[in-house]
Coordinates of C-alpha atoms in Angstrom, one line a residue:
Chain A
X444 CA 68.3 25.3 -8.6
X445 CA 68.8 22.0 -10.3
X446 CA 66.8 20.4 -7.5
X447 CA 63.9 22.9 -7.9
X448 CA 63.9 22.2 -11.7
X449 CA 63.8 18.5 -11.0
X450 CA 60.9 18.9 -8.6
X451 CA 59.0 21.1 -11.1
X452 CA 59.7 18.6 -13.9
X453 CA 58.3 15.8 -11.6
X454 CA 55.1 17.7 -10.8
X455 CA 54.7 18.7 -14.5
X456 CA 55.1 15.1 -15.6
X457 CA 52.6 14.0 -13.0
X458 CA 50.2 16.7 -14.2
X459 CA 50.6 15.7 -17.8
X460 CA 50.2 12.0 -17.1
X461 CA 47.1 12.8 -15.0
X462 CA 45.7 14.9 -17.9
X463 CA 46.4 12.2 -20.4
X464 CA 44.8 9.7 -18.1
X465 CA 41.7 11.9 -17.7
X466 CA 41.5 12.2 -21.5
X467 CA 41.7 8.4 -21.7
X468 CA 38.9 8.1 -19.2
X469 CA 36.7 10.4 -21.3
X470 CA 37.5 8.3 -24.3
X471 CA 36.5 5.1 -22.7
X472 CA 33.5 6.4 -20.7
X473 CA 30.8 3.9 -20.2
X474 CA 27.3 5.1 -21.1
X475 CA 24.0 3.5 -20.1
X476 CA 20.9 4.7 -21.8
X477 CA 18.6 5.2 -20.0
X478 CA 20.5 5.4 -16.7
X479 CA 17.3 5.7 -14.7
X480 CA 14.3 3.4 -15.3
X481 CA 11.0 4.4 -13.9
X482 CA 8.5 1.7 -13.0
X483 CA 5.3 3.6 -13.6
X484 CA 1.7 2.5 -14.3
X485 CA 2.4 1.1 -17.8
X486 CA 5.9 -0.3 -17.0
X487 CA 6.7 -3.5 -18.8
X488 CA 10.5 -3.6 -18.9
X489 CA 12.7 -1.3 -20.9
X490 CA 15.1 -1.4 -23.8
X491 CA 18.6 -0.5 -22.4
X492 CA 21.8 0.2 -24.5
X493 CA 25.3 0.2 -23.0
X494 CA 28.0 1.8 -25.1
X495 CA 31.7 2.5 -24.6
X496 CA 35.2 2.3 -26.1
X497 CA 37.9 -0.2 -25.4
X498 CA 41.5 -0.2 -26.4
X499 CA 42.3 -1.6 -29.8
X500 CA 42.4 -5.4 -29.9
X501 CA 40.7 -5.8 -26.5
X502 CA 37.6 -8.0 -26.0
X503 CA 34.9 -6.8 -23.6
X504 CA 32.6 -8.3 -21.0
X505 CA 29.8 -6.1 -19.6
X506 CA 28.2 -7.1 -16.3
X507 CA 25.2 -5.6 -14.6
X508 CA 24.9 -6.5 -11.0
X509 CA 22.5 -5.9 -8.1
X510 CA 23.6 -5.7 -4.5
X511 CA 24.4 -8.9 -2.8
X512 CA 21.4 -10.3 -1.0
X513 CA 20.4 -13.1 1.3
X514 CA 17.4 -14.9 0.1
X515 CA 15.2 -17.3 2.1
X516 CA 13.4 -19.8 -0.2
X517 CA 11.0 -22.7 0.2
X518 CA 12.4 -26.1 -0.7
X519 CA 9.9 -28.3 -2.4
X520 CA 9.7 -32.0 -1.6
X521 CA 7.3 -34.8 -2.4
X522 CA 5.0 -35.8 0.4
X523 CA 2.9 -38.7 -0.8
X524 CA 1.8 -37.9 -4.3
X525 CA 1.9 -34.1 -3.8
X526 CA 4.8 -31.6 -4.0
X527 CA 4.8 -29.4 -1.0
X528 CA 7.2 -26.9 0.6
X529 CA 9.3 -28.6 3.1
X530 CA 12.0 -26.6 4.9
X531 CA 13.6 -23.3 4.1
X532 CA 16.9 -22.6 2.3
X533 CA 19.0 -19.6 3.1
X534 CA 21.1 -18.4 0.2
X535 CA 23.6 -15.6 0.6
X536 CA 26.5 -14.0 -1.3
X537 CA 24.5 -13.8 -4.5
X538 CA 23.6 -10.6 -6.5
X539 CA 20.0 -9.6 -6.7
X540 CA 20.4 -9.4 -10.5
X541 CA 23.2 -10.6 -12.8
X542 CA 23.4 -9.9 -16.5
X543 CA 26.6 -10.7 -18.4
X544 CA 27.2 -9.9 -22.0
X545 CA 30.5 -10.5 -23.8
X546 CA 31.9 -10.1 -27.3
X547 CA 33.1 -13.8 -27.2
X548 CA 32.6 -16.8 -24.9
X549 CA 34.1 -15.6 -21.6
X550 CA 36.2 -18.7 -21.1
X551 CA 37.9 -18.0 -24.4
X552 CA 39.0 -14.5 -23.5
X553 CA 39.7 -14.9 -19.8
X554 CA 41.2 -17.6 -17.5
X555 CA 39.0 -19.4 -15.0
X556 CA 40.7 -17.8 -12.0
X557 CA 40.1 -14.3 -13.4
X558 CA 36.5 -15.1 -14.2
X559 CA 36.0 -16.3 -10.6
X560 CA 37.8 -13.4 -9.1
X561 CA 35.7 -10.8 -11.0
X562 CA 32.5 -12.9 -10.7
X563 CA 31.8 -12.8 -14.5
X564 CA 29.7 -15.9 -15.1
X565 CA 27.2 -18.2 -13.4
X566 CA 29.8 -20.8 -12.6
X567 CA 31.6 -18.1 -10.5
X568 CA 28.3 -17.2 -8.7
X569 CA 27.7 -20.9 -8.1
X570 CA 31.1 -21.2 -6.4
X571 CA 30.6 -18.0 -4.3
X572 CA 27.1 -18.8 -3.2
X573 CA 26.6 -19.9 0.4
X574 CA 23.8 -22.3 1.1
X575 CA 22.4 -23.3 4.5
X576 CA 21.6 -25.6 6.1
X577 CA 24.6 -27.4 4.7
X578 CA 22.9 -30.8 5.0
X579 CA 20.8 -30.1 1.9
X580 CA 22.1 -31.4 -1.4
X581 CA 24.4 -28.4 -2.2
X582 CA 24.9 -28.9 -6.0
X583 CA 21.2 -29.4 -6.6
X584 CA 20.2 -26.4 -4.6
X585 CA 22.9 -24.2 -6.3
X586 CA 21.9 -25.4 -9.8
X587 CA 18.1 -24.9 -9.0
X588 CA 18.7 -21.4 -7.7
X589 CA 20.5 -20.3 -10.9
X590 CA 17.9 -22.0 -13.0
X591 CA 15.1 -20.2 -11.1
X592 CA 16.8 -16.8 -11.5
X593 CA 17.4 -17.5 -15.2
X594 CA 13.8 -18.3 -15.7
X595 CA 12.8 -15.1 -14.0
X596 CA 15.1 -13.3 -16.5
X597 CA 17.1 -11.7 -13.7
X598 CA 20.2 -13.9 -14.3
X599 CA 21.4 -14.0 -17.8
X600 CA 24.8 -14.8 -19.5
X601 CA 25.0 -14.2 -23.2
X602 CA 28.3 -14.7 -25.1
X603 CA 28.6 -12.9 -28.4
X604 CA 25.7 -10.5 -27.7
X605 CA 28.0 -7.6 -27.2
X606 CA 29.1 -6.1 -30.5
X607 CA 32.5 -4.7 -31.2
X608 CA 32.6 -1.8 -33.7
X609 CA 35.3 -0.8 -36.2
X610 CA 38.5 0.2 -34.4
X611 CA 39.2 4.0 -34.6
X612 CA 42.0 6.3 -33.3
X613 CA 40.2 6.4 -29.9
X614 CA 39.9 2.6 -29.7
X615 CA 37.2 0.1 -30.5
X616 CA 33.6 1.1 -29.7
X617 CA 31.4 -1.6 -28.2
X618 CA 27.6 -1.8 -27.8
X619 CA 25.2 -4.1 -26.1
X620 CA 21.4 -3.6 -26.3
X621 CA 19.0 -5.7 -24.3
X622 CA 15.6 -5.8 -22.7
X623 CA 15.6 -4.9 -19.0
X624 CA 13.6 -7.5 -17.3
X625 CA 10.2 -6.4 -16.0
X626 CA 10.8 -8.7 -13.0
X627 CA 14.0 -6.9 -11.9
X628 CA 13.2 -5.2 -8.6
X629 CA 13.8 -1.5 -7.9
X630 CA 17.3 -0.6 -6.8
X631 CA 20.7 0.7 -7.8
X632 CA 22.6 -1.6 -10.2
X633 CA 26.3 -1.5 -11.0
X634 CA 27.3 -1.7 -14.6
X635 CA 30.9 -2.8 -15.2
X636 CA 32.8 -3.2 -18.5
X637 CA 35.9 -5.3 -18.4
X638 CA 38.6 -4.9 -21.0
X639 CA 40.1 -8.2 -21.6
X640 CA 43.6 -8.7 -23.0
X641 CA 45.9 -11.8 -23.0
X642 CA 43.6 -13.8 -20.7
X643 CA 43.5 -11.0 -18.0
X644 CA 41.4 -7.9 -17.2
X645 CA 43.4 -4.9 -18.5
X646 CA 40.9 -2.2 -17.4
X647 CA 37.5 -1.7 -15.9
X648 CA 34.9 1.0 -16.6
X649 CA 32.0 1.6 -14.2
X650 CA 28.5 3.2 -14.4
X651 CA 25.3 2.8 -12.6
X652 CA 21.7 2.1 -13.5
X653 CA 18.9 3.1 -11.2
X654 CA 15.4 1.5 -11.2
X655 CA 12.7 3.4 -9.3
X656 CA 9.1 2.9 -8.6
X657 CA 7.3 6.1 -9.5
X658 CA 3.8 7.6 -9.7
X659 CA 0.6 5.9 -8.8
X660 CA 2.1 2.3 -8.5
X661 CA 4.8 3.6 -6.1
X662 CA 2.2 5.3 -4.0
X663 CA 0.0 2.2 -4.0
X664 CA 2.8 -0.1 -3.1
X665 CA 3.8 2.2 -0.3
X666 CA 0.2 2.4 1.0
X667 CA -0.3 -1.4 0.8
X668 CA 2.8 -2.0 2.8
X669 CA 3.0 0.9 5.3
X670 CA -0.6 1.9 5.7
X671 CA -2.2 -1.4 5.1
X672 CA -5.6 -0.9 7.0
X673 CA -6.1 2.4 5.2
X674 CA -5.2 0.8 1.9
X675 CA -7.7 -2.0 2.6
X676 CA -10.5 0.6 3.3
X677 CA -9.5 2.5 0.1
X678 CA -9.7 -0.7 -1.9
X679 CA -13.2 -1.4 -0.6
X680 CA -14.4 2.2 -1.3
X681 CA -13.0 2.1 -4.8
X682 CA -14.8 -1.2 -5.4
X683 CA -18.1 0.1 -3.9
X684 CA -18.0 3.1 -6.2
X685 CA -17.1 1.0 -9.2
X686 CA -20.0 -1.3 -8.3
X687 CA -22.5 1.6 -8.1
X688 CA -21.1 3.0 -11.3
X689 CA -21.7 -0.4 -13.0
X690 CA -25.2 -0.5 -11.7
X691 CA -25.8 3.0 -13.0
X692 CA -24.6 2.1 -16.5
X693 CA -26.4 -1.3 -16.5
X694 CA -29.7 0.3 -15.4
X695 CA -29.3 2.8 -18.2
X696 CA -28.8 -0.1 -20.6
X697 CA -32.0 -1.6 -19.1
X698 CA -30.3 -4.6 -17.5
X699 CA -29.5 -3.5 -14.0
X700 CA -27.1 -5.5 -11.9
X701 CA -26.3 -8.2 -14.3
X702 CA -22.7 -8.6 -13.3
X703 CA -20.5 -11.4 -12.2
X704 CA -20.1 -12.2 -8.5
Chain B
X1498 CA -0.7 -2.6 -23.3
X1499 CA 1.2 -3.6 -20.2
X1500 CA 0.4 -2.4 -16.7
X1501 CA 2.5 -2.8 -13.6
X1502 CA 0.6 -4.4 -10.7
X1503 CA 2.3 -2.8 -7.7
X1504 CA 1.2 -5.4 -5.1
X1505 CA 1.5 -8.5 -7.3
X1506 CA 4.8 -7.0 -8.3
X1507 CA 4.5 -8.1 -12.0
X1508 CA 3.8 -6.4 -15.3
X1509 CA 1.0 -8.0 -17.3
X1510 CA -1.0 -7.2 -20.4
X1511 CA -4.1 -5.3 -19.2
X1512 CA -6.2 -6.7 -22.1
X1513 CA -5.3 -10.2 -20.9
X1514 CA -6.7 -9.4 -17.5
X1515 CA -9.8 -7.7 -18.9
X1516 CA -10.2 -10.7 -21.3
X1517 CA -10.1 -13.2 -18.4
X1518 CA -12.5 -11.1 -16.4
X1519 CA -14.8 -10.9 -19.5
X1520 CA -14.7 -14.6 -20.0
X1521 CA -15.7 -15.3 -16.4
X1522 CA -18.2 -12.5 -16.4
X1523 CA -19.7 -14.0 -19.7
X1524 CA -20.1 -17.4 -18.0
X1525 CA -21.7 -15.7 -15.0
X1526 CA -24.1 -13.8 -17.3
X1527 CA -25.0 -16.9 -19.2
X1528 CA -25.4 -19.3 -16.3
X1529 CA -26.3 -17.0 -13.4
X1530 CA -23.5 -18.4 -11.3
X1531 CA -20.7 -16.6 -9.5
X1532 CA -17.3 -16.5 -11.2
X1533 CA -15.0 -16.4 -8.2
X1534 CA -14.3 -20.1 -8.2
X1535 CA -13.1 -19.8 -11.8
X1536 CA -11.3 -16.4 -11.7
X1537 CA -8.8 -17.2 -8.9
X1538 CA -7.4 -20.4 -10.5
X1539 CA -7.2 -18.6 -13.9
X1540 CA -5.2 -15.8 -12.3
X1541 CA -2.9 -18.3 -10.7
X1542 CA -2.3 -19.8 -14.2
X1543 CA -1.4 -16.3 -15.5
X1544 CA 1.4 -16.3 -13.0
X1545 CA -0.1 -14.2 -10.2
X1546 CA 0.6 -15.5 -6.7
X1547 CA -2.3 -17.5 -5.3
X1548 CA -2.5 -15.3 -2.2
X1549 CA -2.7 -12.1 -4.3
X1550 CA -5.1 -13.7 -6.7
X1551 CA -7.5 -14.8 -4.0
X1552 CA -7.3 -11.5 -2.1
X1553 CA -7.7 -9.3 -5.2
X1554 CA -10.6 -11.5 -6.4
X1555 CA -12.3 -10.8 -3.0
X1556 CA -11.9 -7.1 -3.8
X1557 CA -13.3 -7.5 -7.2
X1558 CA -16.3 -9.4 -5.7
X1559 CA -17.1 -6.3 -3.6
X1560 CA -17.7 -4.2 -6.7
X1561 CA -19.6 -7.0 -8.5
X1562 CA -21.8 -7.8 -5.6
X1563 CA -22.5 -4.0 -4.8
X1564 CA -23.9 -3.6 -8.3
X1565 CA -26.0 -6.8 -8.1
X1566 CA -27.2 -6.2 -4.5
X1567 CA -28.2 -2.6 -5.2
X1568 CA -30.2 -3.7 -8.2
X1569 CA -32.0 -6.4 -6.2
X1570 CA -32.5 -4.1 -3.2
X1571 CA -34.4 -1.6 -5.4
X1572 CA -36.8 -4.4 -6.3
X1573 CA -37.3 -5.5 -2.7
X1574 CA -35.5 -8.8 -3.1
X1575 CA -33.0 -8.4 -0.2
X1576 CA -33.8 -9.8 3.2
X1577 CA -31.6 -7.3 5.2
X1578 CA -32.2 -9.0 8.5
X1579 CA -31.1 -12.5 7.2
X1580 CA -28.2 -10.8 5.4
X1581 CA -27.1 -9.1 8.6
X1582 CA -27.1 -12.4 10.6
X1583 CA -25.0 -14.0 7.8
X1584 CA -22.8 -10.9 7.8
X1585 CA -21.9 -11.4 11.5
X1586 CA -20.8 -15.0 10.6
X1587 CA -19.1 -13.8 7.5
X1588 CA -16.9 -11.3 9.3
X1589 CA -15.9 -13.9 11.9
X1590 CA -15.2 -16.4 9.1
X1591 CA -13.3 -13.9 7.2
X1592 CA -11.1 -13.2 10.2
X1593 CA -10.5 -16.9 10.8
X1594 CA -9.6 -17.4 7.1
X1595 CA -7.2 -14.4 7.1
X1596 CA -5.4 -15.7 10.1
X1597 CA -5.3 -19.2 8.7
X1598 CA -3.6 -17.7 5.6
X1599 CA -1.1 -16.0 7.9
X1600 CA -0.3 -19.2 9.7
X1601 CA 0.0 -21.1 6.4
X1602 CA 2.2 -18.4 5.0
X1603 CA 4.6 -18.9 7.9
X1604 CA 4.8 -22.6 7.3
X1605 CA 5.4 -21.9 3.6
X1606 CA 2.5 -24.0 2.4
X1607 CA -0.2 -21.4 1.7
X1608 CA 0.0 -21.8 -2.1
X1609 CA -0.3 -25.6 -1.9
X1610 CA -3.3 -25.4 0.5
X1611 CA -5.1 -22.8 -1.8
X1612 CA -4.5 -25.1 -4.8
X1613 CA -5.7 -28.2 -2.9
X1614 CA -8.9 -26.3 -1.8
X1615 CA -9.5 -25.3 -5.4
X1616 CA -9.1 -28.9 -6.7
X1617 CA -11.7 -30.1 -4.1
X1618 CA -14.0 -27.1 -4.7
X1619 CA -13.9 -27.4 -8.5
X1620 CA -14.4 -31.1 -8.4
X1621 CA -17.4 -30.7 -6.2
X1622 CA -19.0 -27.8 -8.1
X1623 CA -18.2 -29.5 -11.5
X1624 CA -19.6 -32.9 -10.5
X1625 CA -22.8 -31.4 -8.9
X1626 CA -23.4 -29.3 -12.0
X1627 CA -22.8 -32.2 -14.3
X1628 CA -25.0 -34.6 -12.4
X1629 CA -27.8 -32.0 -11.9
X1630 CA -27.8 -31.1 -15.6
X1631 CA -27.8 -34.7 -16.7
X1632 CA -30.4 -35.9 -14.3
X1633 CA -32.8 -33.0 -13.6
X1634 CA -34.4 -30.3 -15.7
X1635 CA -32.6 -27.0 -15.1
X1636 CA -35.8 -25.1 -14.2
X1637 CA -36.6 -27.5 -11.3
X1638 CA -34.5 -25.8 -8.7
X1639 CA -36.7 -26.4 -5.7
X1640 CA -37.4 -30.0 -6.2
X1641 CA -35.2 -31.4 -3.4
X1642 CA -37.1 -29.7 -0.5
X1643 CA -37.8 -32.4 2.1
X1644 CA -37.9 -33.3 5.7
X1645 CA -34.3 -34.5 6.0
X1646 CA -32.3 -35.0 9.3
X1647 CA -30.6 -31.6 8.5
X1648 CA -34.0 -29.9 8.4
X1649 CA -34.9 -31.4 11.8
X1650 CA -31.6 -30.2 13.3
X1651 CA -32.1 -26.7 11.9
X1652 CA -35.6 -26.5 13.5
X1653 CA -34.2 -27.6 16.9
X1654 CA -31.5 -24.9 17.0
X1655 CA -32.1 -22.2 19.6
X1656 CA -32.8 -18.4 19.0
X1657 CA -35.7 -19.0 16.6
X1658 CA -36.3 -15.8 14.7
X1659 CA -38.9 -14.6 12.1
X1660 CA -37.5 -13.3 8.8
X1661 CA -40.4 -11.3 7.3
X1662 CA -39.0 -10.6 3.8
X1663 CA -38.2 -14.2 3.3
X1664 CA -41.4 -15.4 5.1
X1665 CA -39.5 -18.0 7.1
X1666 CA -38.9 -18.7 10.8
X1667 CA -35.5 -20.3 11.6
X1668 CA -32.8 -20.2 14.2
X1669 CA -30.6 -17.1 14.1
X1670 CA -27.6 -19.5 14.4
X1671 CA -28.2 -21.0 10.9
X1672 CA -27.4 -17.9 8.9
X1673 CA -24.5 -17.1 11.3
X1674 CA -22.9 -20.6 10.8
X1675 CA -23.5 -20.3 7.0
X1676 CA -21.8 -16.9 7.1
X1677 CA -18.8 -18.3 8.9
X1678 CA -18.3 -21.0 6.3
X1679 CA -18.6 -18.5 3.5
X1680 CA -16.3 -16.0 5.2
X1681 CA -13.5 -18.6 5.6
X1682 CA -13.9 -19.6 1.9
X1683 CA -13.8 -15.9 0.9
X1684 CA -10.5 -15.4 2.7
X1685 CA -8.7 -18.5 1.7
X1686 CA -10.0 -18.9 -1.8
X1687 CA -11.2 -15.4 -2.9
X1688 CA -14.7 -16.8 -3.8
X1689 CA -18.0 -15.1 -3.0
X1690 CA -19.5 -18.3 -1.9
X1691 CA -22.6 -18.1 -4.1
X1692 CA -22.3 -21.8 -5.0
X1693 CA -22.7 -22.6 -1.2
X1694 CA -25.1 -19.8 -0.2
X1695 CA -27.7 -20.2 -2.9
X1696 CA -28.4 -23.9 -2.4
X1697 CA -28.2 -23.6 1.3
X1698 CA -30.6 -20.7 1.5
X1699 CA -33.0 -22.4 -0.9
X1700 CA -33.0 -25.9 0.5
X1701 CA -32.1 -25.4 4.2
X1702 CA -33.4 -22.0 5.1
X1703 CA -36.4 -22.4 2.7
X1704 CA -36.1 -18.9 1.4
X1705 CA -37.9 -18.0 -1.8
X1706 CA -35.6 -17.9 -4.9
X1707 CA -36.2 -14.2 -5.7
X1708 CA -34.9 -13.2 -2.2
X1709 CA -32.1 -15.8 -2.2
X1710 CA -30.0 -14.2 -5.0
X1711 CA -30.4 -10.6 -3.6
X1712 CA -29.7 -11.6 0.0
X1713 CA -26.7 -13.7 -1.0
X1714 CA -25.3 -10.7 -3.0
X1715 CA -26.0 -8.4 -0.1
X1716 CA -24.1 -10.5 2.5
X1717 CA -21.3 -11.3 -0.1
X1718 CA -20.7 -7.6 -0.5
X1719 CA -20.0 -7.1 3.2
X1720 CA -18.1 -10.4 3.7
X1721 CA -15.9 -9.7 0.7
X1722 CA -15.4 -6.1 1.9
X1723 CA -14.4 -7.3 5.4
X1724 CA -12.1 -9.9 3.9
X1725 CA -10.5 -7.3 1.6
X1726 CA -9.7 -5.0 4.6
X1727 CA -8.3 -8.0 6.6
X1728 CA -6.3 -9.4 3.8
X1729 CA -4.8 -5.9 3.1
X1730 CA -4.1 -5.3 6.8
X1731 CA -2.7 -8.7 7.7
X1732 CA -1.2 -10.2 4.6
X1733 CA -0.7 -7.1 2.2
X1734 CA -2.1 -9.1 -0.7
X1735 CA -4.8 -6.9 -2.3
X1736 CA -3.9 -5.4 -5.7
X1737 CA -6.5 -2.7 -6.6
X1738 CA -5.2 -2.5 -10.2
X1739 CA -5.7 -6.2 -10.6
X1740 CA -9.2 -6.0 -9.1
X1741 CA -10.4 -3.1 -11.2
X1742 CA -9.0 -4.6 -14.4
X1743 CA -10.9 -7.8 -13.7
X1744 CA -14.0 -5.9 -12.8
X1745 CA -14.0 -4.0 -16.1
X1746 CA -13.8 -7.3 -18.0
X1747 CA -16.4 -9.1 -15.9
X1748 CA -18.9 -6.3 -16.1
X1749 CA -18.7 -6.2 -19.9
X1750 CA -18.7 -10.0 -20.2
X1751 CA -21.7 -10.4 -17.9
X1752 CA -23.8 -8.0 -19.9
X1753 CA -23.0 -9.9 -23.1
X1754 CA -23.5 -13.2 -21.3
X1755 CA -27.0 -12.2 -20.1
X1756 CA -28.1 -11.4 -23.7
X1757 CA -26.5 -14.5 -25.2
X1758 CA -27.9 -16.7 -22.5
X1759 CA -31.5 -15.9 -23.5
X1760 CA -31.0 -17.5 -26.8
X1761 CA -29.2 -20.7 -25.8
X1762 CA -30.3 -24.0 -24.3
X1763 CA -29.6 -23.7 -20.5
X1764 CA -29.1 -27.4 -20.0
X1765 CA -26.5 -27.9 -22.7
X1766 CA -24.7 -24.8 -21.5
X1767 CA -24.6 -26.1 -17.9
X1768 CA -23.1 -29.3 -19.1
X1769 CA -20.5 -27.3 -21.0
X1770 CA -19.7 -25.2 -17.9
X1771 CA -19.4 -28.4 -15.8
X1772 CA -16.9 -29.9 -18.2
X1773 CA -15.0 -26.6 -18.2
X1774 CA -14.8 -26.6 -14.4
X1775 CA -13.8 -30.3 -14.2
X1776 CA -11.1 -29.6 -16.9
X1777 CA -9.7 -26.8 -14.8
X1778 CA -9.8 -29.1 -11.7
X1779 CA -7.9 -31.8 -13.5
X1780 CA -5.2 -29.3 -14.7
X1781 CA -4.7 -28.0 -11.1
X1782 CA -4.6 -31.5 -9.7
X1783 CA -1.9 -32.6 -12.2
X1784 CA 0.1 -29.4 -11.3
X1785 CA 0.1 -30.6 -7.7
X1786 CA 1.3 -34.1 -8.7
X1787 CA 3.9 -33.2 -11.3
X1788 CA 7.5 -32.5 -10.4
X1789 CA 7.9 -28.6 -10.3
X1790 CA 10.3 -27.0 -12.7
X1791 CA 12.4 -25.9 -9.7
X1792 CA 12.7 -27.4 -6.2
X1793 CA 13.1 -23.9 -4.8
X1794 CA 10.3 -21.4 -4.6
X1795 CA 10.0 -17.8 -3.5
X1796 CA 8.4 -17.5 -0.1
X1797 CA 5.0 -15.8 0.0
X1798 CA 4.8 -12.0 0.6
X1799 CA 6.3 -9.1 -1.2

């Protein structure tokens, strides 16, 4: 009887802890708005807001990552007076997109080992990146890769951009608002919020952000890639009709055919 | 207003594209020259990949030359027979050019080659225009006819053929070879080739000026069309959104240019255009010489 009571108590305790834990999860849920971005005809990037709640006193780092990719890039070198592409560089173990926003400079709230383990800044990516052939000047290639991605607005690290709100009973709300780069390719991105306490990661919240090509541009891109000859013929027919339309309008204006060629 | 160019893979302000098209169309309207040699480098400067810029410009030329060729055809100014011979060469040249692009794409130097071609082309066109406008009256366009060694070579070529509309007898090989050259240029650089066709048809084939423009537009329409299909099939470089945006701009610009051109001094305008072309040439040349911002670059393709 005592044993049965003990077993019941154990399972009740587990259930209560689980319920509390579920409540805590709701409290700290990470919200991405919008969580789906459509790349339509008039797409030019998108304003994105990420919100959540962290435990009182914690600092937060929010990271948005694309899947790891292998990129093959041209390496430029000087031949005579001209800069030409000379050789290819294979870079792997890097995310297709990397955005990191924190409430304070990351190295002030987390130790270097923790930053590297969770891949929270460019320095961590630089270390993890694999470059081949190895004979190339590794530090220069790594640095240039990060610079290139930063210039394309698909790698970005911003300390202090994430705003911590007024602590309440449920914890401290946090918000980061940013412009989603129009150069970011379609795909599924992982959004992670790291709660930082005493130089370590105390908790992690996850969400996703999906970027989709939709509508006419999606159809066109699909045609151009998968039905290339048909797409080419379509392009010519559209141009022919446009040309005849211009001739019609121009002849109505009394100046037939005066267009650029 | 921003639009997403699905093949170029970038978002760009549509009014910027229409504006660039209008500027080039305006110059075409004022000077009566083609705008392809200006449009592609300007698109490259806007951040569009050289391959996409050249291929989409070829697509835009289809529309522009359809309009022009149809207008000339209605007035009986198109030598269809001559145009068809040039067309055979143009399709062959377009094929050669498209495969050259494919090979260069694999070596990774297609962008550099397109840029170098443009520096040479702009330098030649700019210098010729400047020298012509400084040394010869603009209206004296047939002054250089003569019995040169090239004329003698042309006469000796086999397959002599009579072209009734133009009123000339010449070898069928001449327009075919000319078509091949223009086709290669259309594929690699996205130009219509008017700057090459018009003087060659005037001075070498001895065609009357009224037929030259119409026939050049007629053959350009087919060469650019064939190039568009080949570029789309082989290199997946043609962006219809980009081509149509440019076309809207160039059509409006050309109409304004034609009206403005009637009230301006042709010679001074030609000098101004020559300086503009040479300035663009210097800019592209310096870009080739200066250390790039990054020593890594995305490979061609999408």
